[in-house]
PDB file of C-alpha atoms and ligand atoms in Angstrom:
ATOM      1  CA  MET A   1     -48.463   8.439 -48.528  1.00 76.00           C
ATOM      2  CA  GLN A   2     -51.624   5.625 -48.767  1.00 85.00           C
ATOM      3  CA  ILE A   3     -52.326   1.787 -48.998  1.00 89.00           C
ATOM      4  CA  GLU A   4     -52.000   1.061 -52.212  1.00 90.00           C
ATOM      5  CA  TRP A   5     -55.408  -1.498 -52.526  1.00 93.00           C
ATOM      6  CA  SER A   6     -54.645  -4.129 -55.765  1.00 94.00           C
ATOM      7  CA  ASP A   7     -56.714  -6.836 -56.904  1.00 95.00           C
ATOM      8  CA  GLN A   8     -54.327  -9.286 -54.986  1.00 95.00           C
ATOM      9  CA  TYR A   9     -56.704  -8.653 -51.886  1.00 96.00           C
ATOM     10  CA  LYS A  10     -59.692  -9.590 -53.204  1.00 96.00           C
ATOM     11  CA  LEU A  11     -61.408 -12.820 -51.556  1.00 95.00           C
ATOM     12  CA  GLY A  12     -63.379 -12.781 -54.127  1.00 93.00           C
ATOM     13  CA  ILE A  13     -66.489 -12.947 -51.729  1.00 93.00           C
ATOM     14  CA  PRO A  14     -68.218  -9.903 -52.440  1.00 94.00           C
ATOM     15  CA  LEU A  15     -69.302  -8.363 -49.154  1.00 94.00           C
ATOM     16  CA  ILE A  16     -66.048  -9.337 -47.337  1.00 96.00           C
ATOM     17  CA  ASP A  17     -63.996  -7.950 -50.458  1.00 97.00           C
ATOM     18  CA  ALA A  18     -65.904  -4.682 -50.480  1.00 97.00           C
ATOM     19  CA  GLU A  19     -65.797  -4.435 -46.657  1.00 97.00           C
ATOM     20  CA  HIS A  20     -61.492  -4.618 -46.874  1.00 97.00           C
ATOM     21  CA  LYS A  21     -61.739  -1.919 -49.751  1.00 97.00           C
ATOM     22  CA  ALA A  22     -64.051   0.363 -47.486  1.00 97.00           C
ATOM     23  CA  LEU A  23     -61.547  -0.128 -44.447  1.00 96.00           C
ATOM     24  CA  ALA A  24     -58.689   0.576 -46.676  1.00 95.00           C
ATOM     25  CA  ASP A  25     -60.764   3.613 -48.153  1.00 96.00           C
ATOM     26  CA  LEU A  26     -61.048   4.855 -44.381  1.00 95.00           C
ATOM     27  CA  VAL A  27     -57.407   4.545 -43.508  1.00 94.00           C
ATOM     28  CA  ASN A  28     -56.329   6.557 -46.248  1.00 94.00           C
ATOM     29  CA  HIS A  29     -59.195   8.969 -45.839  1.00 95.00           C
ATOM     30  CA  PHE A  30     -57.299   9.418 -42.042  1.00 93.00           C
ATOM     31  CA  PHE A  31     -54.039   9.884 -43.644  1.00 91.00           C
ATOM     32  CA  ILE A  32     -55.191  12.511 -46.132  1.00 92.00           C
ATOM     33  CA  ARG A  33     -57.379  14.697 -43.468  1.00 93.00           C
ATOM     34  CA  SER A  34     -54.198  14.485 -41.438  1.00 90.00           C
ATOM     35  CA  GLU A  35     -51.916  15.102 -43.966  1.00 89.00           C
ATOM     36  CA  ALA A  36     -54.164  18.185 -45.035  1.00 91.00           C
ATOM     37  CA  GLY A  37     -54.238  19.433 -41.174  1.00 90.00           C
ATOM     38  CA  ALA A  38     -57.616  18.409 -40.450  1.00 91.00           C
ATOM     39  CA  ALA A  39     -58.713  19.217 -36.886  1.00 91.00           C
ATOM     40  CA  PRO A  40     -58.075  16.617 -34.181  1.00 88.00           C
ATOM     41  CA  GLU A  41     -61.459  15.998 -33.496  1.00 91.00           C
ATOM     42  CA  GLU A  42     -62.374  15.511 -37.618  1.00 94.00           C
ATOM     43  CA  LEU A  43     -59.473  12.732 -37.412  1.00 92.00           C
ATOM     44  CA  GLU A  44     -59.977  11.280 -33.765  1.00 92.00           C
ATOM     45  CA  ALA A  45     -63.830  10.722 -35.629  1.00 95.00           C
ATOM     46  CA  ILE A  46     -62.408   8.948 -38.487  1.00 95.00           C
ATOM     47  CA  LEU A  47     -60.460   6.812 -36.042  1.00 93.00           C
ATOM     48  CA  SER A  48     -63.568   5.710 -34.137  1.00 95.00           C
ATOM     49  CA  SER A  49     -65.516   4.777 -37.044  1.00 96.00           C
ATOM     50  CA  LEU A  50     -62.576   2.769 -38.478  1.00 95.00           C
ATOM     51  CA  ILE A  51     -63.009   1.147 -35.150  1.00 96.00           C
ATOM     52  CA  ASP A  52     -66.582   0.805 -35.626  1.00 97.00           C
ATOM     53  CA  LYS A  53     -66.430  -0.513 -39.441  1.00 97.00           C
ATOM     54  CA  THR A  54     -63.464  -2.806 -38.278  1.00 97.00           C
ATOM     55  CA  ARG A  55     -65.442  -4.408 -35.470  1.00 97.00           C
ATOM     56  CA  ASP A  56     -68.726  -4.755 -37.938  1.00 98.00           C
ATOM     57  CA  HIS A  57     -66.242  -6.470 -40.475  1.00 98.00           C
ATOM     58  CA  PHE A  58     -64.823  -8.891 -38.236  1.00 98.00           C
ATOM     59  CA  ARG A  59     -68.513 -10.152 -36.883  1.00 98.00           C
ATOM     60  CA  HIS A  60     -69.768 -10.270 -40.136  1.00 97.00           C
ATOM     61  CA  GLU A  61     -66.293 -12.137 -41.247  1.00 97.00           C
ATOM     62  CA  GLU A  62     -66.748 -14.441 -38.076  1.00 98.00           C
ATOM     63  CA  ASN A  63     -70.648 -15.026 -38.864  1.00 97.00           C
ATOM     64  CA  LEU A  64     -69.750 -16.276 -42.622  1.00 96.00           C
ATOM     65  CA  LEU A  65     -66.602 -18.639 -40.987  1.00 96.00           C
ATOM     66  CA  ASP A  66     -69.286 -20.070 -38.514  1.00 96.00           C
ATOM     67  CA  ARG A  67     -71.981 -20.762 -40.984  1.00 94.00           C
ATOM     68  CA  HIS A  68     -69.016 -22.672 -43.228  1.00 94.00           C
ATOM     69  CA  GLY A  69     -67.823 -24.655 -40.267  1.00 93.00           C
ATOM     70  CA  TYR A  70     -64.242 -23.292 -40.586  1.00 95.00           C
ATOM     71  CA  PRO A  71     -62.122 -25.004 -38.230  1.00 94.00           C
ATOM     72  CA  HIS A  72     -59.658 -22.479 -37.528  1.00 96.00           C
ATOM     73  CA  LEU A  73     -62.306 -20.154 -36.170  1.00 97.00           C
ATOM     74  CA  ALA A  74     -60.810 -19.727 -32.863  1.00 97.00           C
ATOM     75  CA  LEU A  75     -57.614 -18.820 -34.083  1.00 97.00           C
ATOM     76  CA  HIS A  76     -59.331 -16.284 -36.668  1.00 98.00           C
ATOM     77  CA  GLN A  77     -61.244 -14.461 -33.565  1.00 98.00           C
ATOM     78  CA  ASP A  78     -58.040 -14.483 -31.371  1.00 97.00           C
ATOM     79  CA  ALA A  79     -56.069 -12.285 -34.404  1.00 97.00           C
ATOM     80  CA  HIS A  80     -59.124 -10.268 -34.826  1.00 97.00           C
ATOM     81  CA  ILE A  81     -59.160  -9.076 -30.948  1.00 97.00           C
ATOM     82  CA  GLY A  82     -55.530  -8.401 -31.273  1.00 96.00           C
ATOM     83  CA  LEU A  83     -56.135  -6.054 -34.363  1.00 95.00           C
ATOM     84  CA  LEU A  84     -58.770  -4.486 -32.658  1.00 95.00           C
ATOM     85  CA  GLN A  85     -56.754  -4.076 -29.178  1.00 96.00           C
ATOM     86  CA  HIS A  86     -53.754  -2.516 -31.838  1.00 93.00           C
ATOM     87  CA  LEU A  87     -56.054   0.075 -33.244  1.00 93.00           C
ATOM     88  CA  SER A  88     -57.537   0.622 -29.828  1.00 94.00           C
ATOM     89  CA  ARG A  89     -53.691   1.365 -28.899  1.00 92.00           C
ATOM     90  CA  PHE A  90     -53.289   3.891 -31.747  1.00 91.00           C
ATOM     91  CA  GLN A  91     -56.583   5.508 -31.141  1.00 91.00           C
ATOM     92  CA  GLU A  92     -55.391   6.036 -27.481  1.00 91.00           C
ATOM     93  CA  ASP A  93     -51.843   7.485 -28.209  1.00 88.00           C
ATOM     94  CA  TYR A  94     -53.237   9.797 -31.010  1.00 88.00           C
ATOM     95  CA  ILE A  95     -56.131  11.130 -28.670  1.00 87.00           C
ATOM     96  CA  GLN A  96     -53.701  11.563 -25.884  1.00 87.00           C
ATOM     97  CA  GLY A  97     -51.581  13.003 -28.468  1.00 80.00           C
ATOM     98  CA  ARG A  98     -48.476  11.254 -28.630  1.00 71.00           C
ATOM     99  CA  THR A  99     -46.325  12.739 -31.314  1.00 61.00           C
ATOM    100  CA  GLU A 100     -45.576   9.639 -32.768  1.00 60.00           C
ATOM    101  CA  ALA A 101     -49.103   8.893 -33.551  1.00 61.00           C
ATOM    102  CA  ARG A 102     -50.173  12.536 -34.455  1.00 70.00           C
ATOM    103  CA  ASP A 103     -47.822  12.582 -37.592  1.00 75.00           C
ATOM    104  CA  ILE A 104     -48.362  10.705 -40.456  1.00 77.00           C
ATOM    105  CA  THR A 105     -44.694   8.790 -40.781  1.00 78.00           C
ATOM    106  CA  VAL A 106     -43.417   6.012 -42.687  1.00 80.00           C
ATOM    107  CA  ASP A 107     -44.099   4.129 -39.608  1.00 82.00           C
ATOM    108  CA  THR A 108     -47.791   4.948 -39.279  1.00 83.00           C
ATOM    109  CA  VAL A 109     -48.218   4.051 -42.530  1.00 84.00           C
ATOM    110  CA  THR A 110     -46.272   0.715 -41.801  1.00 87.00           C
ATOM    111  CA  PHE A 111     -48.475  -0.232 -38.949  1.00 88.00           C
ATOM    112  CA  PHE A 112     -52.008   0.201 -40.967  1.00 91.00           C
ATOM    113  CA  ARG A 113     -50.691  -1.604 -43.790  1.00 89.00           C
ATOM    114  CA  ASN A 114     -49.877  -4.717 -41.514  1.00 89.00           C
ATOM    115  CA  TRP A 115     -52.527  -4.238 -39.743  1.00 90.00           C
ATOM    116  CA  LEU A 116     -54.921  -4.499 -42.376  1.00 95.00           C
ATOM    117  CA  LEU A 117     -53.271  -6.013 -45.414  1.00 95.00           C
ATOM    118  CA  ASP A 118     -51.204  -8.707 -43.901  1.00 95.00           C
ATOM    119  CA  HIS A 119     -54.244  -9.800 -41.853  1.00 97.00           C
ATOM    120  CA  ILE A 120     -56.288 -10.293 -45.159  1.00 97.00           C
ATOM    121  CA  LEU A 121     -53.270 -12.320 -46.832  1.00 96.00           C
ATOM    122  CA  LYS A 122     -51.913 -14.357 -43.975  1.00 96.00           C
ATOM    123  CA  ASP A 123     -55.473 -14.825 -41.960  1.00 96.00           C
ATOM    124  CA  ASP A 124     -58.288 -13.901 -44.162  1.00 97.00           C
ATOM    125  CA  MET A 125     -57.041 -15.683 -47.303  1.00 96.00           C
ATOM    126  CA  PRO A 126     -56.778 -19.419 -45.967  1.00 95.00           C
ATOM    127  CA  TYR A 127     -60.371 -19.547 -45.667  1.00 96.00           C
ATOM    128  CA  ARG A 128     -61.498 -18.949 -48.766  1.00 94.00           C
ATOM    129  CA  PRO A 129     -61.421 -22.974 -49.739  1.00 92.00           C
ATOM    130  CA  TYR A 130     -63.813 -23.301 -46.995  1.00 92.00           C
ATOM    131  CA  ILE A 131     -66.709 -20.947 -48.512  1.00 90.00           C
ATOM    132  CA  GLN A 132     -68.340 -22.485 -50.664  1.00 71.00           C
ATOM    133  CA  THR A 133     -71.228 -20.627 -51.508  1.00 58.00           C
ATOM    134  CA  LEU A 134     -70.002 -17.385 -52.250  1.00 49.00           C
ATOM    135  CA  SER A 135     -71.939 -14.819 -50.790  1.00 49.00           C
TER     136      SER A 135
HETATM  137 FE1  FE2 B   1     -60.360 -11.645 -40.654  1.00 72.75          FE
HETATM  138 FE1  FE2 B   2     -61.260  -9.727 -43.043  1.00 72.75          FE
END
């Protein structure tokens, strides 16, 4: 069970696309290691690095939107805060060993798919026309 990456998630902004793909890769790495029966410490470390990389990506994206005067930046920041909260909650459940977080189920995959891909399609895509200088 993995997140299938495809060109439909590409914004055409190389830095942002590379970061989105790296987040998807990290989520898949988490699934793969989990299914391989990796130790909880290793999986917790993957989740921590996912949170760090997500925070970095959101900061880069918000800086880019700010530089280009994106009119819906405040709403976008709110969405980012919500996504980080969801991820922290998942991490907390995971560390506390709640079964639904520890077993990679369809629900977990759906959670991550919604968490990452829906945000790219629904919230990130609309800012594309505002980024005149592709960087
Ligand atoms: Fe975003
Ligand atoms: Fe993004």
